[in-house]
Short mmCIF file of C-alpha atoms in Angstrom, two decimals:
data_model
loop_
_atom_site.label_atom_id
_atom_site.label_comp_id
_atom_site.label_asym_id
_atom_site.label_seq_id
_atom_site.Cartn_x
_atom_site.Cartn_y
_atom_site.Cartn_z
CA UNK A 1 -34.36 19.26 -66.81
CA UNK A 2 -33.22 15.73 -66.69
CA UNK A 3 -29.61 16.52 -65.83
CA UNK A 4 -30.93 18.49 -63.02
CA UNK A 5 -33.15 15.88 -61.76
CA UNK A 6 -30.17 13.49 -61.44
CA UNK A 7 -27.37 15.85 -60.40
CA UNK A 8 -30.19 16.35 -57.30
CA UNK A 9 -30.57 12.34 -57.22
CA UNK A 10 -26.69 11.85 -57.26
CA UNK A 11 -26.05 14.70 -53.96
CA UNK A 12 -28.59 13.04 -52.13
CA UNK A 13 -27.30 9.34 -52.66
CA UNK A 14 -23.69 10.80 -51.59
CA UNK A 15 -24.82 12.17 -48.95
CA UNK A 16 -26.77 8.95 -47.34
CA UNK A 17 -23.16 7.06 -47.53
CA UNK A 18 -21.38 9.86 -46.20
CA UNK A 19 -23.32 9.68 -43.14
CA UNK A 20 -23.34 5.70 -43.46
CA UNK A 21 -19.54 6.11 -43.00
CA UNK A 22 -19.45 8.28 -40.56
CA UNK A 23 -21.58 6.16 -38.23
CA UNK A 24 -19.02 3.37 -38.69
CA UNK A 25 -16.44 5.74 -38.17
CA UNK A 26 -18.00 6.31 -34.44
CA UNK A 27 -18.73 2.71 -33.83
CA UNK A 28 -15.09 1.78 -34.50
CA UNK A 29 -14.03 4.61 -31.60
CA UNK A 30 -16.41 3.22 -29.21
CA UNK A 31 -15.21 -0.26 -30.01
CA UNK A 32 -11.81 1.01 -29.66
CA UNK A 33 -12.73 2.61 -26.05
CA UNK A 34 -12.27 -0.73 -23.76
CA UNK A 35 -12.73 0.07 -20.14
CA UNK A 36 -9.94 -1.05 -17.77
CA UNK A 37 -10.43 -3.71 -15.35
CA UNK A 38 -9.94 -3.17 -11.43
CA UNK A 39 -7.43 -5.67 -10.24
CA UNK A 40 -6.10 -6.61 -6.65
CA UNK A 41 -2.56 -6.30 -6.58
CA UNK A 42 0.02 -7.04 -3.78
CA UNK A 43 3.38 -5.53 -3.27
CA UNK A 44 5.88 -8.24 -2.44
CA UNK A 45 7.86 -8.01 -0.08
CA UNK A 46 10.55 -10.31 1.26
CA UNK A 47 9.73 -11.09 4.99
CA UNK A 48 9.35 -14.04 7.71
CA UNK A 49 6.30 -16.28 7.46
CA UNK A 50 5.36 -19.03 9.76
CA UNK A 51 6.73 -22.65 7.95
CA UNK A 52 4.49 -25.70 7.90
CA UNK A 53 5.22 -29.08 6.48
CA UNK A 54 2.52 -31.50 5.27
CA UNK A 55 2.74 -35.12 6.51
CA UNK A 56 0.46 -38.04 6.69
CA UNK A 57 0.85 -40.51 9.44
CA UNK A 58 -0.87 -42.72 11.63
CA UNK A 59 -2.07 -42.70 15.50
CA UNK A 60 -0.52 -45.00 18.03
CA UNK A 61 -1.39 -45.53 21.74
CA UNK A 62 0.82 -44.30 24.18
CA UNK A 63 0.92 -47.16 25.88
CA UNK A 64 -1.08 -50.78 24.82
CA UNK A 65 -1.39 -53.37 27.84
CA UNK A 66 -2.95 -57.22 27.10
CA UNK A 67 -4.82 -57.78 30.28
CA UNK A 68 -4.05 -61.95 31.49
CA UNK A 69 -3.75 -63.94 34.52
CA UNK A 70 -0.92 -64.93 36.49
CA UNK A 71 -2.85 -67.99 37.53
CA UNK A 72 -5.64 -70.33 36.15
CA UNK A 73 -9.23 -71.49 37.27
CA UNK A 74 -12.56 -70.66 36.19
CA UNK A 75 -13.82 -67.01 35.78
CA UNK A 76 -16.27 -65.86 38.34
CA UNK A 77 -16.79 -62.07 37.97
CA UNK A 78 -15.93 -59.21 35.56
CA UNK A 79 -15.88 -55.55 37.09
CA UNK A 80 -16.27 -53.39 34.24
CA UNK A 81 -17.87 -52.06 30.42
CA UNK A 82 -16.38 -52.33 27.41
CA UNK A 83 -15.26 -49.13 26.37
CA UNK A 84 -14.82 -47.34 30.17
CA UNK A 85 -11.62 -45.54 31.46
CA UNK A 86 -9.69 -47.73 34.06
CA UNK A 87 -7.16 -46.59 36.71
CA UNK A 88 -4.02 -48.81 37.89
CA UNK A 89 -5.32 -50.79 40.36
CA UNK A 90 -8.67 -51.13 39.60
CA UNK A 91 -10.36 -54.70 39.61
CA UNK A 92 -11.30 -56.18 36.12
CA UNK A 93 -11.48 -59.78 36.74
CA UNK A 94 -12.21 -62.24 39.65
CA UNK A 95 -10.97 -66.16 39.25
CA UNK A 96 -12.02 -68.70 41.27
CA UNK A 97 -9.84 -68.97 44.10
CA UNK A 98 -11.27 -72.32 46.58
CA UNK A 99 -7.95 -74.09 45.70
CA UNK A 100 -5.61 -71.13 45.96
CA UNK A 101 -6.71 -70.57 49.30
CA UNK A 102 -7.14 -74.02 50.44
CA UNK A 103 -3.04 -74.45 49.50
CA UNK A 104 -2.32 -71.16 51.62
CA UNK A 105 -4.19 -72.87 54.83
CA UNK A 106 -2.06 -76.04 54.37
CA UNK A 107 1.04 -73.82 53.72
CA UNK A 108 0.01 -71.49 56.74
CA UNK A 109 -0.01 -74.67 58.60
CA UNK A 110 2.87 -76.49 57.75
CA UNK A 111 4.64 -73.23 58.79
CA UNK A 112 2.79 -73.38 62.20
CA UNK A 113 4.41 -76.57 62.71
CA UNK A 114 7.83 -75.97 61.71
CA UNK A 115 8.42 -72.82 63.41
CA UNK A 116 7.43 -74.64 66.63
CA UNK A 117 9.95 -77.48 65.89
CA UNK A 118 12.51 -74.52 65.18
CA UNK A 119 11.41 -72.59 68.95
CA UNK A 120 11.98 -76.10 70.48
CA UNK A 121 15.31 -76.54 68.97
CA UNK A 122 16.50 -72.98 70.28
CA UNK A 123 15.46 -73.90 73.35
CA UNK A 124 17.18 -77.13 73.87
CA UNK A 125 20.45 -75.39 72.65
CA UNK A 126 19.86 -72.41 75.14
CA UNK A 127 19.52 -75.10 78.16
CA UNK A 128 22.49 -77.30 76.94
CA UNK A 129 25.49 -74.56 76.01
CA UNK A 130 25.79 -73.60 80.14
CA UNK A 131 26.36 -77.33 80.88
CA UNK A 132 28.92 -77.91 78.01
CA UNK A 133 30.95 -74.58 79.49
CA UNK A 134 31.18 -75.82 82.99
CA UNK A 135 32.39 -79.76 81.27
CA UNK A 136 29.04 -81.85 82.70
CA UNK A 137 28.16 -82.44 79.09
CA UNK A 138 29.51 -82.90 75.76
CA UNK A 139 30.35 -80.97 72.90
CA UNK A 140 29.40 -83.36 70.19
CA UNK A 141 25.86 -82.93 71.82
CA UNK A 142 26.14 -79.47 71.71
CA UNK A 143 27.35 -79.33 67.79
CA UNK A 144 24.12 -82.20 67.01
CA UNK A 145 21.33 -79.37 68.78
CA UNK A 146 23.34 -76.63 66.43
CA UNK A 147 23.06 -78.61 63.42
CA UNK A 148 19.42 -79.31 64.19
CA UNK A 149 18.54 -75.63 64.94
CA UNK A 150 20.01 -74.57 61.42
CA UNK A 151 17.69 -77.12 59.50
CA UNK A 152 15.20 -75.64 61.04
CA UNK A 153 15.78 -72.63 60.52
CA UNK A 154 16.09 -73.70 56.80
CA UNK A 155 12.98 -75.62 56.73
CA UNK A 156 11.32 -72.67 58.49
CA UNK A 157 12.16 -69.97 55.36
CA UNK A 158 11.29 -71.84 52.87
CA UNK A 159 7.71 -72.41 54.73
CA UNK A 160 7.86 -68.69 54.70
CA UNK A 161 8.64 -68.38 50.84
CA UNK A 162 6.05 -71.04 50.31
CA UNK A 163 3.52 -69.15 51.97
CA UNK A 164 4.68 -66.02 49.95
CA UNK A 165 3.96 -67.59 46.58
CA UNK A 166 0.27 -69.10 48.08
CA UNK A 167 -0.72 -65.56 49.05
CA UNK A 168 0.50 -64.22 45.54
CA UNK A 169 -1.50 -66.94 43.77
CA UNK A 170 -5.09 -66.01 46.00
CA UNK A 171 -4.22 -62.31 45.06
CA UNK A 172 -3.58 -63.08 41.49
CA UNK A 173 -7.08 -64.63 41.57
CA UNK A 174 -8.44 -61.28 41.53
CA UNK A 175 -7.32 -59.85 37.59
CA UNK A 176 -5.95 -55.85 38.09
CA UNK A 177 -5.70 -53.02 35.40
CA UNK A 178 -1.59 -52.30 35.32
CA UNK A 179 -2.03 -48.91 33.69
CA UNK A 180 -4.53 -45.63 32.92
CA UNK A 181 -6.74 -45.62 30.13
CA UNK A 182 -9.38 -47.07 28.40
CA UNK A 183 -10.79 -50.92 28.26
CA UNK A 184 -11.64 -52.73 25.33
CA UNK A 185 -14.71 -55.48 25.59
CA UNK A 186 -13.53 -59.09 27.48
CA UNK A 187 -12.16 -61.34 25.40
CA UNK A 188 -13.43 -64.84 27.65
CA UNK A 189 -16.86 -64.73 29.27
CA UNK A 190 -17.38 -66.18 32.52
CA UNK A 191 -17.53 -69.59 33.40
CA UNK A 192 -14.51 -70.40 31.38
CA UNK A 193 -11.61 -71.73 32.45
CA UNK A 194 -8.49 -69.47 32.20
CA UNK A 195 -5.02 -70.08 31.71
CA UNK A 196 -2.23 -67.54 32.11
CA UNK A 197 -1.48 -67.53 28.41
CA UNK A 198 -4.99 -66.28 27.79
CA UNK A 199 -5.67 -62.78 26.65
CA UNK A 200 -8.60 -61.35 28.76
CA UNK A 201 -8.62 -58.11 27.71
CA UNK A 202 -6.72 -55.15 26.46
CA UNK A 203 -6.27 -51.44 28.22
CA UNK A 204 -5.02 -48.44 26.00
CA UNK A 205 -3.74 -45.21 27.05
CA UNK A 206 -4.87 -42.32 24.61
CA UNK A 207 -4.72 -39.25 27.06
CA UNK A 208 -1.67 -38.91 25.18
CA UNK A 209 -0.86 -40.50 21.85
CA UNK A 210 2.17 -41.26 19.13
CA UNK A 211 1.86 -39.91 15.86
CA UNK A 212 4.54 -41.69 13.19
CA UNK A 213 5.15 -40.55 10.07
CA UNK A 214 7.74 -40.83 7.33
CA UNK A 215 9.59 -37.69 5.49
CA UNK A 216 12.46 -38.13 3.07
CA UNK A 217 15.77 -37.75 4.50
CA UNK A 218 15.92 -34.58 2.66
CA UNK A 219 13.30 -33.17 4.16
CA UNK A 220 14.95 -34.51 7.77
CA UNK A 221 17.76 -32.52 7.06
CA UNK A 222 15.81 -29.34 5.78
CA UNK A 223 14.28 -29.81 8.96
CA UNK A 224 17.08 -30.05 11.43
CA UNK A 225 19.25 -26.89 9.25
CA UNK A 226 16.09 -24.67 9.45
CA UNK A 227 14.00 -25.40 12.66
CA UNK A 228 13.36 -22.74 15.17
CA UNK A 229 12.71 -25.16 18.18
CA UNK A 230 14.30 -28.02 19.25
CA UNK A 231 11.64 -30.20 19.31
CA UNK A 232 8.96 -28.96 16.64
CA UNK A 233 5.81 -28.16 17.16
CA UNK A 234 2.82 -30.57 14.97
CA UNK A 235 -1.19 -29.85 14.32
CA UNK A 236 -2.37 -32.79 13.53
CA UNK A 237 -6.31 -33.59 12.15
CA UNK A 238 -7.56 -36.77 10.73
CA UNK A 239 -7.95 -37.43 6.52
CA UNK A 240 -10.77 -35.49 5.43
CA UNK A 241 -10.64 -32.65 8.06
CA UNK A 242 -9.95 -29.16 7.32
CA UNK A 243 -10.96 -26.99 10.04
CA UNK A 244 -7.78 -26.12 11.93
CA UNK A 245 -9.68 -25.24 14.89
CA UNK A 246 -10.27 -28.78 15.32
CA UNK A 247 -6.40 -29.41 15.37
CA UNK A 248 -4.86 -31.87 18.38
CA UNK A 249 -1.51 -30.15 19.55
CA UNK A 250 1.86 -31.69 20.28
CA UNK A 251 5.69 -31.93 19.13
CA UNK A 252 7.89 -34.43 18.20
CA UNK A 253 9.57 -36.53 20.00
CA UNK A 254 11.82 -38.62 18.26
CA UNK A 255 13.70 -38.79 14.93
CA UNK A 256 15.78 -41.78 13.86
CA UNK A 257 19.14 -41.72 13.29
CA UNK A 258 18.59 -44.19 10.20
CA UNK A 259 17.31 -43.67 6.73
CA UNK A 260 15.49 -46.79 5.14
CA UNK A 261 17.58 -48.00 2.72
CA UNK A 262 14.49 -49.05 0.67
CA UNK A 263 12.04 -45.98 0.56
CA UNK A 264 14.90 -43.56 1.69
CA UNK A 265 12.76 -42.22 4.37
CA UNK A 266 13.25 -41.60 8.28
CA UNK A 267 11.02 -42.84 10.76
CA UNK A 268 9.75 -39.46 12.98
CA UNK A 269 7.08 -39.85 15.83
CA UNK A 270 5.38 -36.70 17.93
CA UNK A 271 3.43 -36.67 20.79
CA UNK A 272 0.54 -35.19 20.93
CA UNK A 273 -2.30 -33.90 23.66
CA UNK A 274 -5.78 -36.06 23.23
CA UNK A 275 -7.05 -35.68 26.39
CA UNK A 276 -10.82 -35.67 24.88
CA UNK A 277 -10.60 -38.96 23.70
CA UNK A 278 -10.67 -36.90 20.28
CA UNK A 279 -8.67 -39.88 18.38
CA UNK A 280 -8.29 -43.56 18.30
CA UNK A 281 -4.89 -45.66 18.04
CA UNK A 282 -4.86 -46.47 14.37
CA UNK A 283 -6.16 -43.40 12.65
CA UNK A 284 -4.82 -41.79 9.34
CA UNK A 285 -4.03 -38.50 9.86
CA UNK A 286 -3.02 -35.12 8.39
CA UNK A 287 0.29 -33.17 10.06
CA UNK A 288 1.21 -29.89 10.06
CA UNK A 289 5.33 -29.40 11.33
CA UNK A 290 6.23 -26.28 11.97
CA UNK A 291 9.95 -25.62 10.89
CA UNK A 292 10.76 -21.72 11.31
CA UNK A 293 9.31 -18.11 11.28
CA UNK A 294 12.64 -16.62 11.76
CA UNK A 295 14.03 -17.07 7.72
CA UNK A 296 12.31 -13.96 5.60
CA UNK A 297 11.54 -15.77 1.96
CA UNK A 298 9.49 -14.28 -0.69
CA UNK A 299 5.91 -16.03 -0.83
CA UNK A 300 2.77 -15.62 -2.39
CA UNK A 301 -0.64 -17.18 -2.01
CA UNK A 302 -0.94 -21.13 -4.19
CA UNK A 303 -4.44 -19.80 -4.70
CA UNK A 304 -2.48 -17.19 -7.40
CA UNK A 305 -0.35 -19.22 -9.11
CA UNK A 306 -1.21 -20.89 -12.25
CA UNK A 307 0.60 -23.31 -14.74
CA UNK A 308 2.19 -23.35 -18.17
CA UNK A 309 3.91 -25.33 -20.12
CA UNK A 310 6.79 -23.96 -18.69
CA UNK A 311 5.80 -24.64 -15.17
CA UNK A 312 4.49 -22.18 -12.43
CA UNK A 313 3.64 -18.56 -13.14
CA UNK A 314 1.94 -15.43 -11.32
CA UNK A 315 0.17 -12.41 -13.45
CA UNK A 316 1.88 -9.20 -12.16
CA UNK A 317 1.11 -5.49 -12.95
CA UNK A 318 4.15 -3.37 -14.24
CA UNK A 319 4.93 0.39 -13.65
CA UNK A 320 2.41 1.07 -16.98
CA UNK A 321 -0.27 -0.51 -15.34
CA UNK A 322 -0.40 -3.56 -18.15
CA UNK A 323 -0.45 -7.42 -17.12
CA UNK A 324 2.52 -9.03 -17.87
CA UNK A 325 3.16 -12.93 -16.94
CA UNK A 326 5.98 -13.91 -14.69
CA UNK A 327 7.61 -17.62 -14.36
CA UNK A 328 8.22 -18.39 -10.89
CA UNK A 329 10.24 -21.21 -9.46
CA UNK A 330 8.44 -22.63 -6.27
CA UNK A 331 10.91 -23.82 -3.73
CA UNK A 332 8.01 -25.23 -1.48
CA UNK A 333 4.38 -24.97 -1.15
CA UNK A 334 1.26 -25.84 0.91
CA UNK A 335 -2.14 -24.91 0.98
CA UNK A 336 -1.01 -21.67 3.13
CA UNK A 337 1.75 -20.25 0.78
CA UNK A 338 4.50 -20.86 -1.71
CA UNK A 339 7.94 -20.09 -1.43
CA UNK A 340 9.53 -18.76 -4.17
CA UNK A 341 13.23 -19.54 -5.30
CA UNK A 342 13.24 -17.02 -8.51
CA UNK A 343 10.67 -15.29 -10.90
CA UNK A 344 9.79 -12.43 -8.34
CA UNK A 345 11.98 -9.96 -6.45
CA UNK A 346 10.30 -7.00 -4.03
CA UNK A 347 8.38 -4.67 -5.33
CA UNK A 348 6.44 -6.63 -7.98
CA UNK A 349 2.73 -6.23 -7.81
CA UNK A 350 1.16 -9.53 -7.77
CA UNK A 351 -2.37 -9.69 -9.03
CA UNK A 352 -3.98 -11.46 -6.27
CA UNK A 353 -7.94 -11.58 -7.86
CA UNK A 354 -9.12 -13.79 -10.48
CA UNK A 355 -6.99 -14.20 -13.33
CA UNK A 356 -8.39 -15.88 -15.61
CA UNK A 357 -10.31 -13.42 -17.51
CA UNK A 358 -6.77 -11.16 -17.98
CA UNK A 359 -4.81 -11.08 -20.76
CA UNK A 360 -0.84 -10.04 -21.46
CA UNK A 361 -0.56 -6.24 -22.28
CA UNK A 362 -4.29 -5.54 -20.83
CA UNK A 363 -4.35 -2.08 -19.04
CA UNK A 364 -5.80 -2.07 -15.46
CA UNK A 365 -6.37 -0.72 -12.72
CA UNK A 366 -4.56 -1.79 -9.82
CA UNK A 367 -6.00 -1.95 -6.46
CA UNK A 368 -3.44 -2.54 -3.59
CA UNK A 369 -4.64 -4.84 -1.09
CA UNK A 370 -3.47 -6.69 2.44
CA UNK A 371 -1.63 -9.97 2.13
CA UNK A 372 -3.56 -12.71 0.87
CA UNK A 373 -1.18 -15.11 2.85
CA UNK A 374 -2.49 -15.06 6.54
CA UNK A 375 -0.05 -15.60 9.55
#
């Protein structure tokens, strides 16, 4: 009775662990079952992108005028706000001119006088040259009135210049902008007296403006080998700015035919449209220099590269559907795409989601999407 007791005792124990193990045995497989991730893939292909170079450089005025006189006196009048646009021509400044004008009357008049001395002399000369030609008078009288009629003529033209520079000093009294653009507050208030080697002023054109930065002479002759225009076309925004919409338009306009010897860089300038008023002479800036969209390259987004110790890699899919790393070598890069020298060849599906949740050898499931690089 006892043995049968624990024979009974002993099936039913075997029996709980059987079933223990075959519960494990099922969590394993459902462990084992890991469900594939969906990935965004794109197939590379090698084809023409539009180029950009990043640059910093710094705003000049087109043009940058010190406004002085050409004479000196006291100042009377100014004819303008700090900060307004000016045209060529317009009034700024108004110096006293009493003096200026006083020396024109005298000048006027000293004219006056010698240009009737100078009508007299003709005249004597016009009455004497019949008499000397019939013999009643003589010659050496004739050659004196000659002689005198030249000094006056002399005496007579510089009267005239004399008068010239009097007028130019009473106009010079009144202080005119030489150019377009914009003033800058007066640098003498009135009631001073002037001189002609005081600054009064300065005008600035910005309806256009420089832009001069500094790329390596290898870049320079990346540049020149590669471009697609003549003279390239530049966006340019100032530090801190990203939206492109924002950008001021232009192209250079020079490149030097130097390299510094000390920095090994070559001075290039563009010109560029700020017709707003948009930026000031003297801002930092960000450029953007087109180069080509003619050259096809292989590119992918930065935003899908990542790094190693062994420098720049993408995560690709291969024909088995499995991540596998690829090292890339990045000829260039911006913040729109990166070129790549070797590491990727057409065909390869670049995973173009996030990537750092994927692992070498994981099994996925790739989702072809549109380039992730936009044109």
């Amino acid at each position: 009775m006892h043995l049968k007791k624990l024979a009974i005792l002993f099936l039913s124990v075997l029996f709980l662990f059987t079933g223990c193990n075959d519960k494990k045995t099922e969590e394993k497989v459902v462990k084992k079952e890991i469900k594939k991730v969906d990935v965004n893939v794109h197939t590379i292909k090698k084809q023409t992108y539009p180029v950009w170079v990043d640059f910093s450089g710094k705003t000049e005025a087109l043009k940058k005028v010190a406004i002085t006189s050409r004479v000196n006196g006291e100042l009377k009048e100014l004819f303008f706000t700090a900060g307004q646009s000016v045209k060529k021509g317009d009034t700024l400044f108004k110096i006293d001119d009493r003096q200026y004008k006083a020396v024109l009357a005298q000048k006027l008049a000293t004219l006056n006088k010698d240009e009737s001395s100078q009508r007299l002399a003709l005249a004597n000369l016009r009455r004497y040259e019949p008499l000397v030609q019939k013999g009643l008078a003589p010659r050496e009288k004739l050659d004196e009135l000659k002689a005198r009629l030249g000094e006056y003529n002399a005496v007579v033209k510089a009267d005239k210049s004399a008068v010239k520079e009097a007028k130019l000093d009473v106009e010079y009294s009144i202080v005119k902008a030489t150019i377009d653009g914009k003033i800058g507050k007066s640098l003498v208030d009135i009631g001073n007296i002037i001189t002609s080697s005081d600054k009064l002023a300065e005008v600035v054109q910005t309806k256009d403006l420089y832009v001069n930065f500094n790329p390596s002479s290898s870049e320079v002759f990346i540049l020149n080998r590669y471009k697609s225009e003549e003279f390239p076309k530049v966006r340019v925004l100032p530090e801190n700015v990203e939206d492109q919409n924002l950008s001021l338009n232009g192209k250079v306009d020079f490149i030097d035919n130097v390299t510094n010897e000390t920095t090994g860089t070559v001075l290039m300038r563009a010109k560029i449209d700020n017709h707003n008023n948009s930026l000031f002479p003297g801002t930092f800036v960000n450029i953007k220099l087109f180069v080509t969209d003619k050259i096809p390259v292989i590119a992918v987004n930065p935003n899908n590269l990542a790094q190693n110790q062994l420098g720049s890699y993408v995560l690709a899919v291969d024909e088995n559907n499995k991540i596998v790393k690829k090292q890339v070598e990045v000829e260039y890069s911006n913040k729109e795409l990166a070129i790549i020298k070797s590491g990727l060849k057409d065909g390869d599906r670049v995973v173009v989601s996030a990537i750092n949740r994927l692992q070498e050898n994981q099994e996925v499931n790739a989702l072809e999407v549109s380039n992730p690089i936009s044109k």
